[in-house]
CSV table of C-alpha atoms and ligand atoms in Angstrom, one decimal:
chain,number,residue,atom,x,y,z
A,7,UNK,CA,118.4,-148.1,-179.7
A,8,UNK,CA,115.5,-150.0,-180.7
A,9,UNK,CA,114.7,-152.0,-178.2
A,10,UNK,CA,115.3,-149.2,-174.8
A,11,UNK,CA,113.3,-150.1,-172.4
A,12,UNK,CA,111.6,-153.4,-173.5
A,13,UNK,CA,112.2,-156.6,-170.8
A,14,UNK,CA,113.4,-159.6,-172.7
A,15,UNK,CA,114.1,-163.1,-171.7
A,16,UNK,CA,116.5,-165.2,-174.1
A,17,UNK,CA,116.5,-168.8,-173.2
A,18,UNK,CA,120.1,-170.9,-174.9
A,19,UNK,CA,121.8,-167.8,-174.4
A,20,UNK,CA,124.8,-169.5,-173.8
A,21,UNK,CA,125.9,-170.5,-177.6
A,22,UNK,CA,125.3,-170.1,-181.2
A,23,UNK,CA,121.9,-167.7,-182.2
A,24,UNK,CA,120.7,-167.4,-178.6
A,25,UNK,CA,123.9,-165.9,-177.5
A,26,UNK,CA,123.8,-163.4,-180.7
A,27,UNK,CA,120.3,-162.7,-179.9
A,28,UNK,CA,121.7,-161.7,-176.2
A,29,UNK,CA,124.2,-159.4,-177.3
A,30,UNK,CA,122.3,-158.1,-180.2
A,31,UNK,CA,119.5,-157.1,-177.5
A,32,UNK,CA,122.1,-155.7,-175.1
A,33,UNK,CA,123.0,-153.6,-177.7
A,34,UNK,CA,120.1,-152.0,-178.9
A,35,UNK,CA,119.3,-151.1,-175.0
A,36,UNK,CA,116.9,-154.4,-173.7
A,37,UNK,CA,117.2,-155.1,-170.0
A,38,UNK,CA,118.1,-159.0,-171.1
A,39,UNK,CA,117.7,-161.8,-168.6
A,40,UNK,CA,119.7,-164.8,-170.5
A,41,UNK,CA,118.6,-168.8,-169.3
A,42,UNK,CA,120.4,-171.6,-170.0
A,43,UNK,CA,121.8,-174.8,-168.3
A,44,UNK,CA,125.3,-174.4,-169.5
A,45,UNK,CA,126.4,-171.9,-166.5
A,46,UNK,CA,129.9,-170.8,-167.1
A,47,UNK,CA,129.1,-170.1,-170.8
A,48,UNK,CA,126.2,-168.2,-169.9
A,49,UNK,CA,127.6,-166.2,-167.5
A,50,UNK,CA,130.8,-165.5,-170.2
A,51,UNK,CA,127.4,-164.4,-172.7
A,52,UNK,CA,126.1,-161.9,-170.1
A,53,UNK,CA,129.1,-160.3,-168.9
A,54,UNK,CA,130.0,-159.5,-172.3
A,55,UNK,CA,127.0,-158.5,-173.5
A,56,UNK,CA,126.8,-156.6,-169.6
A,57,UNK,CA,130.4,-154.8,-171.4
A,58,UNK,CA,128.4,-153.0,-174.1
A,59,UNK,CA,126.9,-150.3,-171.2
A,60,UNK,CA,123.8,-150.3,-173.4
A,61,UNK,CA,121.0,-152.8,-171.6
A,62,UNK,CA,121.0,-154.5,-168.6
A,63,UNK,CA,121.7,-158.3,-168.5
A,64,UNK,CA,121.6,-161.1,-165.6
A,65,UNK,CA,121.8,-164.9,-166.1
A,66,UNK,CA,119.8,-167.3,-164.6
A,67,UNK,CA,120.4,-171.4,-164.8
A,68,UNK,CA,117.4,-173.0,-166.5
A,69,UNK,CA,116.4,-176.5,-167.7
A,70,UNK,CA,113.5,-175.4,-169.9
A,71,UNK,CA,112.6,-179.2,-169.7
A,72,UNK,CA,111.7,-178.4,-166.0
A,73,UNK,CA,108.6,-177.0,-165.5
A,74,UNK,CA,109.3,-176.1,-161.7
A,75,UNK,CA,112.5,-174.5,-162.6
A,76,UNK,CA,110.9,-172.5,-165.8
A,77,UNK,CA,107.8,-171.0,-163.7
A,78,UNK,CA,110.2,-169.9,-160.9
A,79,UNK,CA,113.5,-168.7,-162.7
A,80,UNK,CA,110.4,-166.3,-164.8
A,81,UNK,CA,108.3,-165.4,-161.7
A,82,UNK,CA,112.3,-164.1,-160.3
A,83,UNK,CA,113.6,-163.0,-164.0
A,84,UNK,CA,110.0,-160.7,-164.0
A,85,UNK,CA,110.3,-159.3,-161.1
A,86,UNK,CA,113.8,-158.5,-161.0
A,87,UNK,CA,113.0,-156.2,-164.5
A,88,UNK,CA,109.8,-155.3,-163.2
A,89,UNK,CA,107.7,-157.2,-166.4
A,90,UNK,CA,108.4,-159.4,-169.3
A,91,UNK,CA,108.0,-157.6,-172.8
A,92,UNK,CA,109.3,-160.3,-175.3
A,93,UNK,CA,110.4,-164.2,-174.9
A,94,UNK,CA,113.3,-165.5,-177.1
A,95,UNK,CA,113.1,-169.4,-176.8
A,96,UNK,CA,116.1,-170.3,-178.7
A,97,UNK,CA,116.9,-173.4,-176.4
A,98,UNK,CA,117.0,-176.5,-178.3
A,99,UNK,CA,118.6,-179.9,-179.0
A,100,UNK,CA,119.5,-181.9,-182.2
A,101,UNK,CA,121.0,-185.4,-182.6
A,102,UNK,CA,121.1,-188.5,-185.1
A,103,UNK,CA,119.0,-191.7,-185.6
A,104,UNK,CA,117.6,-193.9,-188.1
A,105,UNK,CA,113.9,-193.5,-187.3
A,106,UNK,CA,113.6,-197.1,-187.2
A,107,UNK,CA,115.8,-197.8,-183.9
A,108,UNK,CA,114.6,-194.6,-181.8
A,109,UNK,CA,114.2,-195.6,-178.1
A,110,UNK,CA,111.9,-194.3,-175.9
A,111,UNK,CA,114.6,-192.4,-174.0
A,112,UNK,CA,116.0,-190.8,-177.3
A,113,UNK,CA,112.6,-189.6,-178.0
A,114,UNK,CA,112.0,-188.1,-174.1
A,115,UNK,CA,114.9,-186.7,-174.1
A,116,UNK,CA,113.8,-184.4,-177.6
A,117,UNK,CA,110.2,-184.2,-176.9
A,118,UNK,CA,111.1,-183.0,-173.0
A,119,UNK,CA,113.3,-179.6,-174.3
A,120,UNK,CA,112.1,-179.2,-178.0
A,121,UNK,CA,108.4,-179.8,-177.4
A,122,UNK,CA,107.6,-179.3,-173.5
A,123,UNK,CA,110.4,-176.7,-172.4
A,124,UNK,CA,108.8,-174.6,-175.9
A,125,UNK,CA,105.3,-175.1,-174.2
A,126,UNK,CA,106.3,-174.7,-170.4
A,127,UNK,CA,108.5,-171.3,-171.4
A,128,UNK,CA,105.9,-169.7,-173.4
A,129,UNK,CA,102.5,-170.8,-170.3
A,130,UNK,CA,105.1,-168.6,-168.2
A,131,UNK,CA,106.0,-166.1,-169.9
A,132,UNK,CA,102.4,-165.7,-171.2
A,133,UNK,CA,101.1,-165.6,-167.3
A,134,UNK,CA,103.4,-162.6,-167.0
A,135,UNK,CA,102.7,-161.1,-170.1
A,136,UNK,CA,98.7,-161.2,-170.0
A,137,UNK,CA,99.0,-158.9,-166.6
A,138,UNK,CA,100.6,-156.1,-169.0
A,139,UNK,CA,97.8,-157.1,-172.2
A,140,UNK,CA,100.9,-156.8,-174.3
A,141,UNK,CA,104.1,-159.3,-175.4
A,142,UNK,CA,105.8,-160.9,-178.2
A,143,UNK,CA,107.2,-164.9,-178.1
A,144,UNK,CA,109.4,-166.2,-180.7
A,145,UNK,CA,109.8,-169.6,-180.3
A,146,UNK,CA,112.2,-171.7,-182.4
A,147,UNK,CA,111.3,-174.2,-185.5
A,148,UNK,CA,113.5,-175.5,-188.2
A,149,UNK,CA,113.4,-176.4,-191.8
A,150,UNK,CA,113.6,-179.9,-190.9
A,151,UNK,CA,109.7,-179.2,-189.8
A,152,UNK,CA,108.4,-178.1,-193.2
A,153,UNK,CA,110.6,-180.2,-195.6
A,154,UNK,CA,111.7,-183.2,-193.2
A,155,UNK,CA,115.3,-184.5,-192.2
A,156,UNK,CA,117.0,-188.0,-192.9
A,157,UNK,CA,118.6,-189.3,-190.1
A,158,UNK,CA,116.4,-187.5,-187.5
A,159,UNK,CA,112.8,-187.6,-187.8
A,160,UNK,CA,112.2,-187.3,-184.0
A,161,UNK,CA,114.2,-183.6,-184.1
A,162,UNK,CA,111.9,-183.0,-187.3
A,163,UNK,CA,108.6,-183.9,-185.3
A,164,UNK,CA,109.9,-181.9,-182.4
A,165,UNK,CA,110.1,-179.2,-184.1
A,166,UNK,CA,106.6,-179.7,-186.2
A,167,UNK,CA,105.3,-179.6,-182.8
A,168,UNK,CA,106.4,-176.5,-182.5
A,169,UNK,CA,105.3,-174.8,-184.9
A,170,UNK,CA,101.2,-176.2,-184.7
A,171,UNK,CA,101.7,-175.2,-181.6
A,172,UNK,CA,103.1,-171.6,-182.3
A,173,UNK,CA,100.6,-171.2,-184.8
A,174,UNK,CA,97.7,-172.2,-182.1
A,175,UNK,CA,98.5,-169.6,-179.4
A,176,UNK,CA,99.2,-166.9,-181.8
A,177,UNK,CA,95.3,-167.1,-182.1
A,178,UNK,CA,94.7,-167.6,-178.7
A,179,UNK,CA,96.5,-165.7,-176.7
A,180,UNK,CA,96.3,-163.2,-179.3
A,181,UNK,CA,92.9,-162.4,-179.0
A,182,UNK,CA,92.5,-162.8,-175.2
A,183,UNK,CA,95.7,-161.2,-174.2
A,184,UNK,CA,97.2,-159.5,-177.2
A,185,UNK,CA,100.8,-161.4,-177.7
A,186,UNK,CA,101.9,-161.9,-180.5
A,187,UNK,CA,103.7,-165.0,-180.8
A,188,UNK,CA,106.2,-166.0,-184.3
A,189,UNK,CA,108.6,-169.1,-185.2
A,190,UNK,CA,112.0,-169.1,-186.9
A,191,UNK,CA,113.5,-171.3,-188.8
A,192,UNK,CA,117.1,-170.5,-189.1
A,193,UNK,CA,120.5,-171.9,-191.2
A,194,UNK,CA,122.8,-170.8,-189.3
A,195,UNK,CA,126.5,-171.7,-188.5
A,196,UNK,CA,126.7,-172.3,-184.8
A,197,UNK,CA,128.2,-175.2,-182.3
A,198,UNK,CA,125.0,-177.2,-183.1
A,199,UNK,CA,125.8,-177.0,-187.0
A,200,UNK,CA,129.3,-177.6,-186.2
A,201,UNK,CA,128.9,-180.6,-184.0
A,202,UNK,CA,126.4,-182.1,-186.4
A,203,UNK,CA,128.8,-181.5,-189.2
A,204,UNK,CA,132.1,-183.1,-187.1
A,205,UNK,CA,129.7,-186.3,-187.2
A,206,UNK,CA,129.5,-186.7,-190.8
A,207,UNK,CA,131.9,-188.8,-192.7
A,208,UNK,CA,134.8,-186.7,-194.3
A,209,UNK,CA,133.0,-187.7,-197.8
A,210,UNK,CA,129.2,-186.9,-197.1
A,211,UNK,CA,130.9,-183.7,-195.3
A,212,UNK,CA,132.2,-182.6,-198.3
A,213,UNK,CA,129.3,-184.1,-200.1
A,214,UNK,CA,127.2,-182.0,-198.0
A,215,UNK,CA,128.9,-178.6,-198.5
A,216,UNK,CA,129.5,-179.0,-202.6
A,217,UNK,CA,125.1,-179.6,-202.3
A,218,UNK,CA,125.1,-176.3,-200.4
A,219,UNK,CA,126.7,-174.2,-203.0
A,220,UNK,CA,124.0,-175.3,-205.4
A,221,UNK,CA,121.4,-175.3,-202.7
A,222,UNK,CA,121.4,-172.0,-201.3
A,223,UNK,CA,120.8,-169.0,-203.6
A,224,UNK,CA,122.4,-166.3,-201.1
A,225,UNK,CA,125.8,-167.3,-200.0
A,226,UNK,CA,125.5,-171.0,-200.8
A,227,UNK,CA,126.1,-172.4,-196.8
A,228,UNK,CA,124.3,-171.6,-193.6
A,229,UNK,CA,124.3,-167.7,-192.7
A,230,UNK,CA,126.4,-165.5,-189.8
A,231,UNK,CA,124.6,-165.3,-186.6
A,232,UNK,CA,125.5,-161.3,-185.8
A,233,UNK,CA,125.0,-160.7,-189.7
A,234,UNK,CA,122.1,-162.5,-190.9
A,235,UNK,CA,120.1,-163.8,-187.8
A,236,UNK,CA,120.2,-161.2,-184.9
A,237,UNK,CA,119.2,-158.1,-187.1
A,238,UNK,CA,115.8,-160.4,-187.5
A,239,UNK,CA,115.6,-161.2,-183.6
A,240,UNK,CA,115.6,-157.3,-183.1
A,241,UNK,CA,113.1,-156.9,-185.7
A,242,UNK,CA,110.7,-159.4,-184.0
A,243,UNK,CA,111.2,-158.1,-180.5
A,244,UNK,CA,110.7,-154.3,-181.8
A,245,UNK,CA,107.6,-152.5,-182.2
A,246,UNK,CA,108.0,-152.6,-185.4
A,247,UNK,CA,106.8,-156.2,-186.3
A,248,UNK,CA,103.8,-155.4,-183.5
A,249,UNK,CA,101.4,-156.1,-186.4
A,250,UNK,CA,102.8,-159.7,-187.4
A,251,UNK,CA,101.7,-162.5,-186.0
A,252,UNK,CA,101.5,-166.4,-186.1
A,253,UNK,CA,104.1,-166.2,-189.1
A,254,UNK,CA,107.3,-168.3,-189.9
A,255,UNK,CA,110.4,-167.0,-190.7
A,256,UNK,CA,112.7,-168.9,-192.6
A,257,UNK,CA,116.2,-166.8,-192.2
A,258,UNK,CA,118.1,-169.6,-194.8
A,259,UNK,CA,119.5,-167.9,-197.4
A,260,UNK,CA,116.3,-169.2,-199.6
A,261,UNK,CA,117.8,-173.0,-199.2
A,262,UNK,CA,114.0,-173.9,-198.4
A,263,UNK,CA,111.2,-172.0,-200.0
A,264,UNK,CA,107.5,-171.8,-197.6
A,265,UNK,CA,104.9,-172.6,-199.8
A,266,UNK,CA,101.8,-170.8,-200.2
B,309,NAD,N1,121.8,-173.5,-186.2
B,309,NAD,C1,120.9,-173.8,-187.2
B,309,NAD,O1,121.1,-173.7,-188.3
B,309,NAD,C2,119.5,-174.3,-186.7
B,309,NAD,C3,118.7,-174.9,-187.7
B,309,NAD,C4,117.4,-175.2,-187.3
B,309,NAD,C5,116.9,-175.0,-186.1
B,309,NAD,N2,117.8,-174.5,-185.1
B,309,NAD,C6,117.2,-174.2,-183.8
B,309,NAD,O2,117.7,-173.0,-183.3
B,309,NAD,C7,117.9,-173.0,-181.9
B,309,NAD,C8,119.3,-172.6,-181.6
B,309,NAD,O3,120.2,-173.4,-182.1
B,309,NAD,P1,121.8,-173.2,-182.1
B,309,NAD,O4,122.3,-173.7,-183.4
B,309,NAD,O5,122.1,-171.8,-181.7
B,309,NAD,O6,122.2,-174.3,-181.0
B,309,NAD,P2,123.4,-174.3,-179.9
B,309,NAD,O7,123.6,-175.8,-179.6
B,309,NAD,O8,124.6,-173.5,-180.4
B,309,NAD,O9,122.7,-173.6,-178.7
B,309,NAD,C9,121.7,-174.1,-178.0
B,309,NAD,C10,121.6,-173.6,-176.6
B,309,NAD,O10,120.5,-174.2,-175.9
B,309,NAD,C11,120.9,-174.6,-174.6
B,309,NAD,N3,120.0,-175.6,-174.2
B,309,NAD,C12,119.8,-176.9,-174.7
B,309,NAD,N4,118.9,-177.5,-173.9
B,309,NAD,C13,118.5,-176.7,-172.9
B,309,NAD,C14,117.6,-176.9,-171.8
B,309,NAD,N5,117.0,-178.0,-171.6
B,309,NAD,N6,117.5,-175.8,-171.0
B,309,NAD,C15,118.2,-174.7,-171.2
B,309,NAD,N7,119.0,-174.5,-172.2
B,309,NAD,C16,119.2,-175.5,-173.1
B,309,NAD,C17,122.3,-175.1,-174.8
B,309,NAD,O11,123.0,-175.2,-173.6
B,309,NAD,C18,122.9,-174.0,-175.8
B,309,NAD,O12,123.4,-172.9,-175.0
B,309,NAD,C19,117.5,-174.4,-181.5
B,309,NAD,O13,116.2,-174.5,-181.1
B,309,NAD,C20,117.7,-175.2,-182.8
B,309,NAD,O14,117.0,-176.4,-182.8
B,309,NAD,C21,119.0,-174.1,-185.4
């Protein structure tokens, strides 16, 4: 049980890596309160997750794109576990566009979840977290940040944003409050992945999946999210990465290398 006792919010806990994040942190003994605006999967998440009798888990409907909602669902989701050890912002949203023909709306709609619901969940979670002087944050990035992605610049500035913004507060808050705040960037096969393959021609599909193999030195194609992502959400949440901070972690098999 590495994570007994700590007091963990997951936010997209209804599908892909925030739902393996859930479960993984169920089972290592968290009291989890999962967020997300898709109910009945969220609910489905928590109940099995609740099935593991190892942590404690409630669910909670969240727009992280509404700030009202966000500072009330935590000011309830802290009290209810008496604190708030660790925030899990997996909650995100990816579609297509030639960057050309973007409307406004398109790029609200992105901005609103990727870029405000990342800043609005972490201002609450850090207003609960600087009472205790302690927390960790792990707020979600992509690879489409650091080496850019064709077809959808605004998702790649989204999540560019997110990480000069991780990056700031892990200094900030850091000093004044001591949380620790990190960024993932993940390959990972979930329903976003899926969906975003389904829209690809059957030729660039399988265009895009022979370039994988030759792409990606471990595995060659995105990764398993109980396998290869949630043992590195544990890691993050645990004491045992209480000394890393500001850092990004890009759990991808290799496909994109940081550069120093
Ligand atoms: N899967 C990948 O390989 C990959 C790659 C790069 C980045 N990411 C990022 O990882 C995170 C998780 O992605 P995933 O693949 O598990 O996606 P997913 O689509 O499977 O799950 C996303 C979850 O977020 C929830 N969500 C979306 N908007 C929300 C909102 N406004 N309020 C509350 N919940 C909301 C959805 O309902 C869903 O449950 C996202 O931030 C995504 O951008 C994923």
């Amino acid at each position: 049980m590495q994570l007994a006792g700590k007091r963990i919010i997951v936010t997209g806990g209804a599908s892909g890596i925030g739902a393996g994040t859930v479960k993984a942190y169920a089972r290592e003994g968290a009291f989890v309160c999962v967020l997300d605006r898709n109910d009945a999967a969220g609910e489905q998440v928590a109940a099995e997750a609740r099935g593991y009798n190892a942590g404690e888990v409630a669910y909670f409907h969240c727009d992280i794109a509404d700030p009202q909602q966000v500072f009330a669902v935590f000011e309830q989701a802290g009290a209810r576990m008496g604190g708030l050890d660790v925030l899990a912002n997996v909650a995100g949203v990816e579609n297509s566009g030639a960057a050309e023909e973007l409307a406004p709306e398109v790029l609200h709609a992105m901005w609103s979840v990727n870029i405000d619901g990342t800043v609005f969940t972490n201002q609450a979670a850090c207003r609960l977290m600087r009472e205790q002087g302690a927390g960790a944050i792990i707020n979600f990035a992509s690879d489409a940040a650091l080496a850019g992605m064709p077809n959808s610049a605004h998702y790649a500035a989204s999540k560019g944003a997110v990480l000069s913004w991780t990056k700031t507060i892990a200094y900030e808050w850091g000093v004044k409050y001591n949380i620790r705040c990190n960024t993932v960037c993940p390959a990972i096969r979930t329903p976003m992945y899926e969906a975003w393959l389904a829209d690809l021609s059957e030729e660039d599909r399988q265009a895009h999946l022979a370039a994988e193999k030759l792409r990606v030195p471990i595995g060659g194609s995105m990764g398993d999210v109980d396998e290869d992502m949630a043992p590195v959400m544990v890691f993050l949440a645990s004491d045992a990465s209480k000394f890393i901070d500001g850092q990004i972690f890009c759990v991808n098999g290799g496909r994109n290398m940081v550069r120093g």
